[in-house]
Coordinates of C-alpha atoms and ligand atoms in Angstrom, one line a residue:
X1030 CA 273.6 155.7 -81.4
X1031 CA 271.8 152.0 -81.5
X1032 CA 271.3 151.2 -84.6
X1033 CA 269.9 148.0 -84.9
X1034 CA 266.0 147.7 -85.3
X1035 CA 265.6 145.9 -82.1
X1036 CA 267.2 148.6 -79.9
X1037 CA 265.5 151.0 -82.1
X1038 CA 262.1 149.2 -80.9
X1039 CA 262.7 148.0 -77.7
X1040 CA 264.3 151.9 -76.3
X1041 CA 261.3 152.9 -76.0
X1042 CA 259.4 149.6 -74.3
X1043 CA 257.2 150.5 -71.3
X1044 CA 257.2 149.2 -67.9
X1045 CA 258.0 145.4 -68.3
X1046 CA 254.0 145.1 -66.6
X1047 CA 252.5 146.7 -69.4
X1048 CA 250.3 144.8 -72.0
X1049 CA 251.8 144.6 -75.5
X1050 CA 249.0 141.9 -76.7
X1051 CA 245.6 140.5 -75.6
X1052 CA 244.8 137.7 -77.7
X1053 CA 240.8 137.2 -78.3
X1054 CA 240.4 134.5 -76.0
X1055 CA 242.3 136.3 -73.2
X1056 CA 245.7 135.7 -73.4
X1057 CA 247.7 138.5 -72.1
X1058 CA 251.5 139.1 -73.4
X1059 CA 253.3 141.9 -71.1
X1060 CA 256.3 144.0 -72.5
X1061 CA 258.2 141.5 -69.9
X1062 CA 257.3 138.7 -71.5
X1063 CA 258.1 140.0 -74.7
X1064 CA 261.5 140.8 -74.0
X1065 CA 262.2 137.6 -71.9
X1066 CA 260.4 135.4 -74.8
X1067 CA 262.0 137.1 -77.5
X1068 CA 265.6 136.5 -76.3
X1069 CA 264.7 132.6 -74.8
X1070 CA 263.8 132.6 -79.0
X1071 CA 267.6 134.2 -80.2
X1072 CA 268.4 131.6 -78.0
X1073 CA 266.8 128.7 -79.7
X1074 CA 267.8 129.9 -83.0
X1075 CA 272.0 130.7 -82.1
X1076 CA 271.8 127.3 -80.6
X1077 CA 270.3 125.4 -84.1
X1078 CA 272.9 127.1 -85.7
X1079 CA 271.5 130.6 -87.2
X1080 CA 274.5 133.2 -88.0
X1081 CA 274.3 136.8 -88.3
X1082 CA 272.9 137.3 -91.7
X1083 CA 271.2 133.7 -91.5
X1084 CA 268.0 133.5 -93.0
X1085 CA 265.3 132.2 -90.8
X1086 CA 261.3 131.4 -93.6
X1087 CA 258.6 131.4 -91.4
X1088 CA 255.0 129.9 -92.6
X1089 CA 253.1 130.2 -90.0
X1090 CA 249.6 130.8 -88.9
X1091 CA 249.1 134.2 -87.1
X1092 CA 250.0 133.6 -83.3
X1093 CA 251.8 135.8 -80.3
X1094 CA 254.6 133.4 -80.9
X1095 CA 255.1 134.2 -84.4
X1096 CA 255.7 137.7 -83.7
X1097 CA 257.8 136.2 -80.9
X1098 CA 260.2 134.8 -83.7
X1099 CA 259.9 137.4 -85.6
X1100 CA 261.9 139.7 -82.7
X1101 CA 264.1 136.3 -81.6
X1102 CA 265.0 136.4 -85.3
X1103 CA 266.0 140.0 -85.5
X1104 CA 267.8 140.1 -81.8
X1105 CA 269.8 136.6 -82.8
X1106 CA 270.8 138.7 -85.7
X1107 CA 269.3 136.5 -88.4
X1108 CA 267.2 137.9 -91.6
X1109 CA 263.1 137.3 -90.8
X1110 CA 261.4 136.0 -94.0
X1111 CA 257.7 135.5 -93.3
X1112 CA 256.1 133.7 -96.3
X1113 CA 252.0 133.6 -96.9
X1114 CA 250.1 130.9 -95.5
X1115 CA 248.9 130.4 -99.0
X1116 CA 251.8 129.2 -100.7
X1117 CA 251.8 125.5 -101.9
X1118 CA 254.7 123.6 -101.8
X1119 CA 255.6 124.1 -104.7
X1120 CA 256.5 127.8 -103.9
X1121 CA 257.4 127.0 -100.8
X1122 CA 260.3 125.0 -102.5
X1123 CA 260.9 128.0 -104.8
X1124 CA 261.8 130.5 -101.9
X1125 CA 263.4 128.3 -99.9
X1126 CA 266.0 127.3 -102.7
X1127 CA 266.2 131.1 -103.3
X1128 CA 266.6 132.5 -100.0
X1129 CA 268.7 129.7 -98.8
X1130 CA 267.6 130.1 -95.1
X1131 CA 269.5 128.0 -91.9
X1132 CA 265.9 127.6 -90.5
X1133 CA 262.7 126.9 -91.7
X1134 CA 259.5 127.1 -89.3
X1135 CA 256.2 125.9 -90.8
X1136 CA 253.1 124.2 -89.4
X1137 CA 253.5 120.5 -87.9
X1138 CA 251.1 119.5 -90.7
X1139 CA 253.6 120.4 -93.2
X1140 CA 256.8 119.7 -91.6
X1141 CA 257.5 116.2 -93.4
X1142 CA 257.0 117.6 -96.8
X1143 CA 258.9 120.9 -96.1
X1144 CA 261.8 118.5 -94.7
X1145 CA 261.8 116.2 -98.0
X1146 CA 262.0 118.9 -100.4
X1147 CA 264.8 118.8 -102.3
X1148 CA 265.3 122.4 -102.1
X1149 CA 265.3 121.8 -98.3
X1150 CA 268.7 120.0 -98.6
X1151 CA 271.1 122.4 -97.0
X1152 CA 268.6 123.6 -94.3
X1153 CA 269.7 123.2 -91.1
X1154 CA 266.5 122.3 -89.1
X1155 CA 262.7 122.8 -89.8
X1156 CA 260.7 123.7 -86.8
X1157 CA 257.2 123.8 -85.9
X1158 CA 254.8 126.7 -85.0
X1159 CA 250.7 125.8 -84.5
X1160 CA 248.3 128.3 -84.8
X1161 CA 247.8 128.0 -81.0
X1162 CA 251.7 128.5 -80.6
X1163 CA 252.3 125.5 -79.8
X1164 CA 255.7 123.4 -81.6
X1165 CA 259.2 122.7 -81.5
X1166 CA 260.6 125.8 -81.6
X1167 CA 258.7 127.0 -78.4
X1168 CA 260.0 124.0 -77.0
X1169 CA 263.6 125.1 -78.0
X1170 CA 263.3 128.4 -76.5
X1171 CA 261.6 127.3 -73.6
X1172 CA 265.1 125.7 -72.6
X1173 CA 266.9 128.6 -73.1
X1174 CA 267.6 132.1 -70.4
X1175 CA 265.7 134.6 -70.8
X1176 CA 268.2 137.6 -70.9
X1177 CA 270.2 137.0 -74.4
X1178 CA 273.0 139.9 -75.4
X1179 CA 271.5 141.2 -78.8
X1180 CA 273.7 140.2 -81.6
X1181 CA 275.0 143.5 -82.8
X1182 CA 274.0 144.9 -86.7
X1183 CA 274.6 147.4 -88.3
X1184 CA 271.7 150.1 -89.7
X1185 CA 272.6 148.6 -93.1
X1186 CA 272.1 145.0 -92.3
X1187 CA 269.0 143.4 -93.4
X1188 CA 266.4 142.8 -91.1
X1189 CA 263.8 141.1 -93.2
X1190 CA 263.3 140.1 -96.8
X1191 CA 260.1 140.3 -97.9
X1192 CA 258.9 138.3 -101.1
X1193 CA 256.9 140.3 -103.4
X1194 CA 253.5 139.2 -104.6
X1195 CA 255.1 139.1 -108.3
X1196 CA 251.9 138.9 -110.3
X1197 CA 254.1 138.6 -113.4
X1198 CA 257.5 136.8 -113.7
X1199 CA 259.4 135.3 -110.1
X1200 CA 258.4 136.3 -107.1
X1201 CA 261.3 139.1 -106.0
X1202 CA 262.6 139.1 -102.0
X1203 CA 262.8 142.5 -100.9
X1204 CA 265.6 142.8 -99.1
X1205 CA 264.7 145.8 -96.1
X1206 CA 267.5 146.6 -93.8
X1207 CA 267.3 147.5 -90.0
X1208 CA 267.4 151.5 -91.0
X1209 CA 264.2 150.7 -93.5
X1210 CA 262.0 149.3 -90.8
X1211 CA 263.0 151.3 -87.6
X1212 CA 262.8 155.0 -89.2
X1213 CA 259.8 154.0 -91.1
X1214 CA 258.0 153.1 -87.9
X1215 CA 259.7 156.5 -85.7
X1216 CA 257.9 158.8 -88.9
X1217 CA 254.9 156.6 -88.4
X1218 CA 254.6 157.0 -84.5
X1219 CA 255.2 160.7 -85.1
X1220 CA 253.0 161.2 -87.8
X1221 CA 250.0 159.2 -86.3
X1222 CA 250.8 160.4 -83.0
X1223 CA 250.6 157.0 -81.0
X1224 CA 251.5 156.6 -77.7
X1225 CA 252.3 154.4 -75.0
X1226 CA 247.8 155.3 -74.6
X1227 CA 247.4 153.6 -77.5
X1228 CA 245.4 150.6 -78.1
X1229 CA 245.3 149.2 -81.5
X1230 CA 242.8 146.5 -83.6
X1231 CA 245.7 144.4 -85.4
X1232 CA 243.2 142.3 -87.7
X1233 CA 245.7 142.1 -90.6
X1234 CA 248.2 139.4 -91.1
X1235 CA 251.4 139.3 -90.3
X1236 CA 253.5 137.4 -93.0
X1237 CA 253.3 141.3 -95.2
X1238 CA 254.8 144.4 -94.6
X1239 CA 250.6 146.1 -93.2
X1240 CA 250.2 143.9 -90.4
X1241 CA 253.9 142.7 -89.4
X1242 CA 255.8 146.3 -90.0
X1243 CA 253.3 149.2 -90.7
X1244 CA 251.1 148.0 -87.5
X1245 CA 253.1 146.0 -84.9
X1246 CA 257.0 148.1 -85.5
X1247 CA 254.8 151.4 -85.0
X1248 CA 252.9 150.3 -81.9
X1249 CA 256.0 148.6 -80.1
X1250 CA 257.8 151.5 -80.9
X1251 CA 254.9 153.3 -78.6
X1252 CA 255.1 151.4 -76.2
X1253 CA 251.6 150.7 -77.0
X1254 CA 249.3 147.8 -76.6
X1255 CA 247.2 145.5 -79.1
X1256 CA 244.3 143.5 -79.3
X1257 CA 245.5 140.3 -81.5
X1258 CA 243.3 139.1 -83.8
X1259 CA 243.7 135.9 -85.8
X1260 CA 241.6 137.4 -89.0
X1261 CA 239.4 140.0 -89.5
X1262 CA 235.8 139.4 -88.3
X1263 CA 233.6 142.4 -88.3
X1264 CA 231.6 141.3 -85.8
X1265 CA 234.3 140.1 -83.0
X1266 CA 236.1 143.5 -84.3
X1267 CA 232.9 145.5 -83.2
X1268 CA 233.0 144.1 -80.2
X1269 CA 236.5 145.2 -79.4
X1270 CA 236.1 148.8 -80.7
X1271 CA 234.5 150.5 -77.5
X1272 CA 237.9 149.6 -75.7
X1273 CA 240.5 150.2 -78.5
X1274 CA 241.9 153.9 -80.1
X1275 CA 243.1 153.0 -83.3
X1276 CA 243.1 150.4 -86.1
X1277 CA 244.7 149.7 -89.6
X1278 CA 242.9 148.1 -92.0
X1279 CA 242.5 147.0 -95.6
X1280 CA 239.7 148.8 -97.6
X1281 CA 237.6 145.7 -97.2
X1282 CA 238.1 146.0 -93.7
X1283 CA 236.3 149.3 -94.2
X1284 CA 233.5 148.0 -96.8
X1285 CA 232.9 145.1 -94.4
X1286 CA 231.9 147.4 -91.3
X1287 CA 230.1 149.8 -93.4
X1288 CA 227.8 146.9 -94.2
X1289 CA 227.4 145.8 -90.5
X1290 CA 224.4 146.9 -88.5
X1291 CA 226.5 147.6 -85.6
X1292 CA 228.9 150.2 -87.0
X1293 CA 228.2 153.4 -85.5
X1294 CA 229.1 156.8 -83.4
X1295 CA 228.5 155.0 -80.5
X1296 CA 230.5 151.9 -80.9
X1297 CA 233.4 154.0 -82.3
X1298 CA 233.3 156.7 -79.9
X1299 CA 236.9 156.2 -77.9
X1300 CA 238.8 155.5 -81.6
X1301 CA 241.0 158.8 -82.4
X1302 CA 242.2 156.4 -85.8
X1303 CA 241.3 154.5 -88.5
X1304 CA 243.9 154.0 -91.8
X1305 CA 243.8 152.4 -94.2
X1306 CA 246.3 151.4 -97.2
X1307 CA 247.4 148.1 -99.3
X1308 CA 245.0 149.0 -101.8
X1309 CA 242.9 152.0 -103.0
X1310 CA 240.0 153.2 -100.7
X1311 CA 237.1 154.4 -103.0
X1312 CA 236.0 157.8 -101.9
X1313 CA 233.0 156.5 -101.7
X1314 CA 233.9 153.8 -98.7
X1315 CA 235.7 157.3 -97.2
X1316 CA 232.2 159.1 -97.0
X1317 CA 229.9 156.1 -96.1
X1318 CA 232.6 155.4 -93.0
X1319 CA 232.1 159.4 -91.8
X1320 CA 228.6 159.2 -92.5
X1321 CA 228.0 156.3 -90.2
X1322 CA 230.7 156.9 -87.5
X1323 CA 232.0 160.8 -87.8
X1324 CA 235.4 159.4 -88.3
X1325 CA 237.1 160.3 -91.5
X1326 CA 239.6 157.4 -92.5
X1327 CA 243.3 158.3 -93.1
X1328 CA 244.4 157.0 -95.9
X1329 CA 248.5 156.0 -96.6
X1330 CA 250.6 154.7 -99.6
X1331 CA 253.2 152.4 -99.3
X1332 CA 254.7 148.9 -100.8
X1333 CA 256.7 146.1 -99.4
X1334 CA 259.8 147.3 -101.3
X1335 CA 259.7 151.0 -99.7
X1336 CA 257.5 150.9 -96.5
X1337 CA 255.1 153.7 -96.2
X1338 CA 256.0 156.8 -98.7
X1339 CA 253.1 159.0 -98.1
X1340 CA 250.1 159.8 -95.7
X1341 CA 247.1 162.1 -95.3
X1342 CA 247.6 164.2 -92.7
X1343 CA 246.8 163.8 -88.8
X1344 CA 245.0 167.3 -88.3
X1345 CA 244.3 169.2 -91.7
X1346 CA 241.9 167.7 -94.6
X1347 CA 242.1 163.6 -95.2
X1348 CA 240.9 164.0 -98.6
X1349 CA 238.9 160.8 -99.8
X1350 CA 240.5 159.4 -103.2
X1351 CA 243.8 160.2 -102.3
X1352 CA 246.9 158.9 -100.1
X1353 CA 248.1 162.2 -98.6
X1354 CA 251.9 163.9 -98.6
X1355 CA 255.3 162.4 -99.1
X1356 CA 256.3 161.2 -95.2
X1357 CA 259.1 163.5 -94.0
X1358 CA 262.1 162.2 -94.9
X1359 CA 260.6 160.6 -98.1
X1360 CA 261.4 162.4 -101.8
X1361 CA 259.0 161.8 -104.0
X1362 CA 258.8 162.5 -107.7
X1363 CA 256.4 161.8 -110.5
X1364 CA 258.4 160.5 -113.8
X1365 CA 257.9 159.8 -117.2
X1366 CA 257.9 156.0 -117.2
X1367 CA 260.2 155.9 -120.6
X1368 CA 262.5 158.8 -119.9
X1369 CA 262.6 159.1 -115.8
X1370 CA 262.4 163.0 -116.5
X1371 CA 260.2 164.3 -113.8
X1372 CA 256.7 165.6 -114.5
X1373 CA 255.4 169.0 -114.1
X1374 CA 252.6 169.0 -111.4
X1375 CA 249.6 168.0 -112.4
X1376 CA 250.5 165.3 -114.7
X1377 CA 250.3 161.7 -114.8
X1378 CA 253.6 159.8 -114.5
X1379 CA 255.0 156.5 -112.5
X1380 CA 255.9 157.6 -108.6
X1381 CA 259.2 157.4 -107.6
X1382 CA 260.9 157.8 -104.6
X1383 CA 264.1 158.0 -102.2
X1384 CA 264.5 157.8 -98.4
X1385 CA 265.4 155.8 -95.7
X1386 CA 262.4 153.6 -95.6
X1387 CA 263.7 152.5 -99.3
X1388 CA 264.7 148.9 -99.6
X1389 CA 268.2 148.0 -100.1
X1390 CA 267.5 145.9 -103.8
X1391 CA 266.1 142.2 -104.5
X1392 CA 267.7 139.7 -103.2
X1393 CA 270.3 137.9 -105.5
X1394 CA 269.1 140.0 -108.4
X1395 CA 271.2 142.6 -108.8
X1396 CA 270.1 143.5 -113.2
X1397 CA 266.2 143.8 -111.5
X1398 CA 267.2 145.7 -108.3
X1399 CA 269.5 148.3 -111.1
X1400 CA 266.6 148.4 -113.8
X1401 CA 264.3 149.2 -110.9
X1402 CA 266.6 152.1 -109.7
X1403 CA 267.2 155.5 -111.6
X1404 CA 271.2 156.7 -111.3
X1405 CA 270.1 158.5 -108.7
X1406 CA 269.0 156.3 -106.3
X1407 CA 265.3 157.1 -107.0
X1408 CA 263.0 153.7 -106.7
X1409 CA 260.5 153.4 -109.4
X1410 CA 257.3 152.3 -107.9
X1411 CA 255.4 151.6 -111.1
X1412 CA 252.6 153.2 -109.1
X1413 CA 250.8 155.7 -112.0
X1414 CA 249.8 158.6 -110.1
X1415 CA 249.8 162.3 -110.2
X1416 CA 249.9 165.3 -107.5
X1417 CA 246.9 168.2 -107.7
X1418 CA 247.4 171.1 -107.1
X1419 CA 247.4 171.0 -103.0
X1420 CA 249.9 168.6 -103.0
X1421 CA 248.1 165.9 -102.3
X1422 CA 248.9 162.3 -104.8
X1423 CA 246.8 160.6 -106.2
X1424 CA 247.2 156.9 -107.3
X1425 CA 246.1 156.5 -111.1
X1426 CA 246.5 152.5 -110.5
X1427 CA 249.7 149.8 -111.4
X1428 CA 252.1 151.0 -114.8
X1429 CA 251.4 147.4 -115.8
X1430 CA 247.7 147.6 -115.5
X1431 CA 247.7 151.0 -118.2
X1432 CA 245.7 150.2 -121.1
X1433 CA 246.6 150.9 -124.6
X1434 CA 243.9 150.7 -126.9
X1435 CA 244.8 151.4 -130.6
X1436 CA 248.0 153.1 -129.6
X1437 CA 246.2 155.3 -126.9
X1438 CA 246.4 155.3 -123.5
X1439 CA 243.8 154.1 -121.3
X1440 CA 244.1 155.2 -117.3
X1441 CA 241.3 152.0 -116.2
X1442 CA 241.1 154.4 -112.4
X1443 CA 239.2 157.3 -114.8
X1444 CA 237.1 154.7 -116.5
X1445 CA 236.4 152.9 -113.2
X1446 CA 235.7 156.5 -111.7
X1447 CA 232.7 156.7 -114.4
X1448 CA 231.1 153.6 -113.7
X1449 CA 231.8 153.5 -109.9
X1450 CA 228.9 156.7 -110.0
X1451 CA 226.1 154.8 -111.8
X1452 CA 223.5 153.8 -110.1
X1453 CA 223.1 150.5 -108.8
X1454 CA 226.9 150.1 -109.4
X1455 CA 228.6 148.8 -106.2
X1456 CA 232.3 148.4 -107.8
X1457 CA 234.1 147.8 -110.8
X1458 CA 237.5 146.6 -112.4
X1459 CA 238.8 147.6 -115.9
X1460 CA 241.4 145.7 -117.6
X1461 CA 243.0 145.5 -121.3
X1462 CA 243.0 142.3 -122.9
X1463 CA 244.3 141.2 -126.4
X1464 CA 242.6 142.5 -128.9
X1465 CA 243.6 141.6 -132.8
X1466 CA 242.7 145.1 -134.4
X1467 CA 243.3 147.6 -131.4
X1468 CA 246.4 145.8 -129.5
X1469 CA 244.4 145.8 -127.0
X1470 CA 240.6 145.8 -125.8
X1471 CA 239.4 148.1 -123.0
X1472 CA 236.9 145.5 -120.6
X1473 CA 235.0 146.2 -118.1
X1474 CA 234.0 143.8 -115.4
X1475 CA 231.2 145.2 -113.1
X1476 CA 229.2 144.2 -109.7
X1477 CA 225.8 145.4 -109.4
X1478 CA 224.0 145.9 -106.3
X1479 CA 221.7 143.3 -105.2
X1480 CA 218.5 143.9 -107.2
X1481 CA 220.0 146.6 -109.5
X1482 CA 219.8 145.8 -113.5
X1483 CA 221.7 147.6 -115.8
X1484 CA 222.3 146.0 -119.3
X1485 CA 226.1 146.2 -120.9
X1486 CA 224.8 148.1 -123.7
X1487 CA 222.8 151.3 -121.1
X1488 CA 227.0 151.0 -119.1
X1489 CA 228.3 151.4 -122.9
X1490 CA 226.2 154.8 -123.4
X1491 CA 226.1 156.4 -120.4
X1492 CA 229.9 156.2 -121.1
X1493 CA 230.0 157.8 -124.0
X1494 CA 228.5 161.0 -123.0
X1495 CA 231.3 161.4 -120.1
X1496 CA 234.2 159.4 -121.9
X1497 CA 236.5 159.7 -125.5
X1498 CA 235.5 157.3 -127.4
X1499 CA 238.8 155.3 -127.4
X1500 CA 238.3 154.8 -123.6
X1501 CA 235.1 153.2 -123.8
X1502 CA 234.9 149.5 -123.2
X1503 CA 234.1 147.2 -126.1
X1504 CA 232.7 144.8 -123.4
X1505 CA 231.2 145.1 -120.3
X1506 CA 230.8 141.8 -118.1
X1507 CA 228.7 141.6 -114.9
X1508 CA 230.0 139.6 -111.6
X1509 CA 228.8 139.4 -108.3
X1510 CA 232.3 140.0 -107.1
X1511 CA 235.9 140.6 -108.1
X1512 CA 238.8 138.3 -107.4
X1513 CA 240.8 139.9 -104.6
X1514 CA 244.0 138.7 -102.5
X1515 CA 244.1 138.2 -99.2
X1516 CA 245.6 142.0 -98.6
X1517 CA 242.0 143.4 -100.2
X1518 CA 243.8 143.9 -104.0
X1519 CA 241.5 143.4 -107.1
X1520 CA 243.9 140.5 -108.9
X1521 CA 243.6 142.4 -112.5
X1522 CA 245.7 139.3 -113.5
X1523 CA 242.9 137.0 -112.9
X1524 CA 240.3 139.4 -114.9
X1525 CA 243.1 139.3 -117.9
X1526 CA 243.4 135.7 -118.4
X1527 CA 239.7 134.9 -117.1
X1528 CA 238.9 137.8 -120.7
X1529 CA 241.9 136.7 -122.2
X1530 CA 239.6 135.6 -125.5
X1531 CA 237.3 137.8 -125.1
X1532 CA 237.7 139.5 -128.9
X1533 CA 239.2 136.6 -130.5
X1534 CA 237.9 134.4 -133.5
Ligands
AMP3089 P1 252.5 145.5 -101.4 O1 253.9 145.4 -101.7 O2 251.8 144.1 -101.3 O3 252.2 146.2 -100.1 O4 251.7 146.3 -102.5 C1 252.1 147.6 -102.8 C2 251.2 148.2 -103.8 O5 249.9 148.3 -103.3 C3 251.6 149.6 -104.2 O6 252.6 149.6 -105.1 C4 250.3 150.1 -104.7 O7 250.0 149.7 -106.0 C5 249.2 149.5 -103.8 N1 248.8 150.3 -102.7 C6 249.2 150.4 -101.5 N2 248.5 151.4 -100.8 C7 247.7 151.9 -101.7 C8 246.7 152.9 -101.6 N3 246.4 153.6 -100.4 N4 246.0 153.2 -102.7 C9 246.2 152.6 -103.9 N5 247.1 151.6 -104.0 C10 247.8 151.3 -102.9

């Protein structure tokens, strides 16, 4: 059997003439290409010096070429580690003395400072990658044949490592093997049913695990094709939908078309899919999206560490507010968070879970990858979530985000629920910050639809007649939006420390 990720991918390529990527100014990438492109790359990086289990950062803008490395990387048998164009410096220097890679391969503008960090010191050569895909590293590989012998690995090697967004404490690199990726994306082709037919909207980016594993692994491994966005733009997206089938977006994605004029049955007649996952989709974004198109999103759950863990199903109900069944071949349990002793159904615990789409551990910390890990081999998510009584899980929100208020415990989903329903109410976000008599405060930060007044006492009441009172926020603050990531998350962290003093004095 092949094991490694790239022979996993590329045994099921197309006809070397068949698109695998149309850019949106008209550049068209054939599975030929790819191949020939992808081993000129292996090439390139062999020659500079990359050994198997060499790491190889990446910060690069979102380009064919990138993913180009990406596959060079993996068929040169090197580790990919794609970093967020967002990262300062600063970081930059952080994960690079971390993950000690052989190559680095950033944007011209940046190679001089990347070069001179002092972090940077045993790095064998920084490269360069534009946005157009233009730089050094094309330049390498352009020298080199086209028909490299794949550097053997084995299913356990890594593939990728995958820093976490670490909202508390380091950022952690997920180390993900070539067993993680490849059978996550076969359940995924399976499951979603893609084909070599398919023609997907990739709109997401591609330095985290939605856009670089969840969509591009699954449609290679269908021999598909994909029309290549830079970023997501609702209107250019629009415009591509009448000739695509499927697309997998954040839950902004989602809220962004709703609001568009042009979103309608018409425009999304020839789709057959639309997911979405990264972060909760509100029910309410479920039914607005069917109302306007017929087409009832299917939302999945997943997270860098573990790749996707569960999905609503293809044909049966996609039920709105919830992320669907354990993928086959994933076990999944809901655990007390103190004890690890599963849950009866029905109640709220932490999800944990064990497969082979689970990660192999952080990299270089072995006392977080064992605390993270229960004896036997279950990952704990710190996902709160429970499963009703179809089977279906639903995600209560982050263990670190639980509130408790005068030694209760605050779920801020059920609260969130409660205000979400008002009227006039387009979203909100509820966080605990420090509080001197209750531990902490239960806060509420809402955004009101544009003309809409509601005043933070009428929230406060209307609260009271659903809520117990411990639940109930002591504040309620008004916004006209919430801080998100670029991956559509609400940053909670931001709310806690923009509140942070909100009952002191
Ligand atoms: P990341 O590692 O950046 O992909 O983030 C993973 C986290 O995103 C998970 O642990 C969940 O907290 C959250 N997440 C992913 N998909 C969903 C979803 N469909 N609903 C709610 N939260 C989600």
């Amino acid at each position: 059997m092949t094991t490694s990720l790239y022979a996993r991918l590329a045994a099921r390529f197309p006809d070397a003439g068949k698109t695998f990527l149309e850019t949106a100014d008209g550049r068209m990438i054939t599975y030929g290409d790819l191949q020939a492109e992808s081993g000129r790359m292996a090439g390139a990086l062999v020659k500079l010096g990359v050994k198997p289990g060499d790491r190889v950062a990446v910060q690069v803008s979102k380009s064919p070429e990138a993913l180009v490395l990406y596959l060079g990387c993996v068929r040169a048998g090197a580790v990919y580690l794609p970093l967020n164009t967002a990262y300062t410096m600063a970081e930059l220097g952080y994960f690079i003395g971390d993950a000690e890679p052989t190559v680095v391969v950033c944007d011209p503008k940046s190679r001089e400072a990347v070069a001179t960090l002092p972090e940077a010191a045993g790095v064998a050569a920084v490269e360069t990658l534009d946005a157009a895909g233009a730089g050094s590293i094309v330049d390498k590989a352009a020298g080199e044949p086209a028909d490299f012998a794949d550097v053997p690995r084995a299913a356990d090697d890594l593939a990728a490592i995958l820093y976490t967004s670490g909202t508390t404490g380091r950022s952690k690199g997920a180390m993900l093997t070539q067993d993680n990726l490849a059978s996550n994306a076969e359940v995924l082709v399976d499951y979603w049913r893609f084909t070599a037919d398919d023609v997907l909207i990739h709109a997401l980016p591609i330095y985290h695990t939605h856009g670089l594993f969840v969509a591009t692994n699954t449609l290679l491994m269908a021999g598909g094709s994909m029309l290549f966005l830079p970023k997501f733009d609702a209107d250019q997206v629009l415009a591509l939908m009448p000739r695509a089938t499927t697309m997998m977006g954040v839950p902004t994605f989602y809220t962004r078309l709703i609001d568009h004029l042009g979103l309608n049955r018409e425009v999304s007649a020839n789709m057959r899919l639309f997911t979405s996952g990264s972060a909760p989709l509100l029910a309410e974004t479920h039914r607005a999206f069917e109302e306007k198109t017929g087409h009832r999103i299917l939302e999945r759950y997943g997270m860098t560490e573990t790749n996707m863990n569960t999905s609503n199903p293809y044909d049966g109900e996609r039920r709105a507010g919830t992320v669907g069944f354990p993928l086959p071949g994933v076990s999944l349990r809901i655990a007390d968070p103190e004890t690890g002793a599963e849950l009866p159904q029905g109640e709220i615990g932490v999800i944990e879970v064990k497969g082979p789409n689970v990660f192999k551990g952080y990299w270089r910390m072995p006392e977080k990858t064992e605390a993270e890990f229960r004896p036997d081999g279950f990952f704990i998510t710190g996902d709160v979530s429970m499963i009703d009584a179809d089977g279906y899980v639903h995600i209560v929100g982050r263990a670190k985000d639980l509130i408790i208020s005068g030694g209760f415990n605050v779920y801020p989903k059920e609260v969130e629920s409660e205000i979400d329903d008002m009227d006039g109410v387009v979203e909100s976000a509820v966080v605990g910050v420090p509080h001197r008599d209750f531990g902490e405060g239960v806060t509420a930060i809402v955004v009101l639809e544009g003309g809409a007044e509601i005043a933070e006492d009428e929230v406060q009441a209307r609260l009271k007649e659903r809520l117990a009172a411990y639940k109930l926020p002591k504040r309620v603050f008004f916004v006209p939006e919430l801080p998100r990531n670029t991956m559509g998350k609400v940053q909670k962290n931001v709310l806690r420390e923009t509140y942070a003093d909100t009952y002191k004095g």
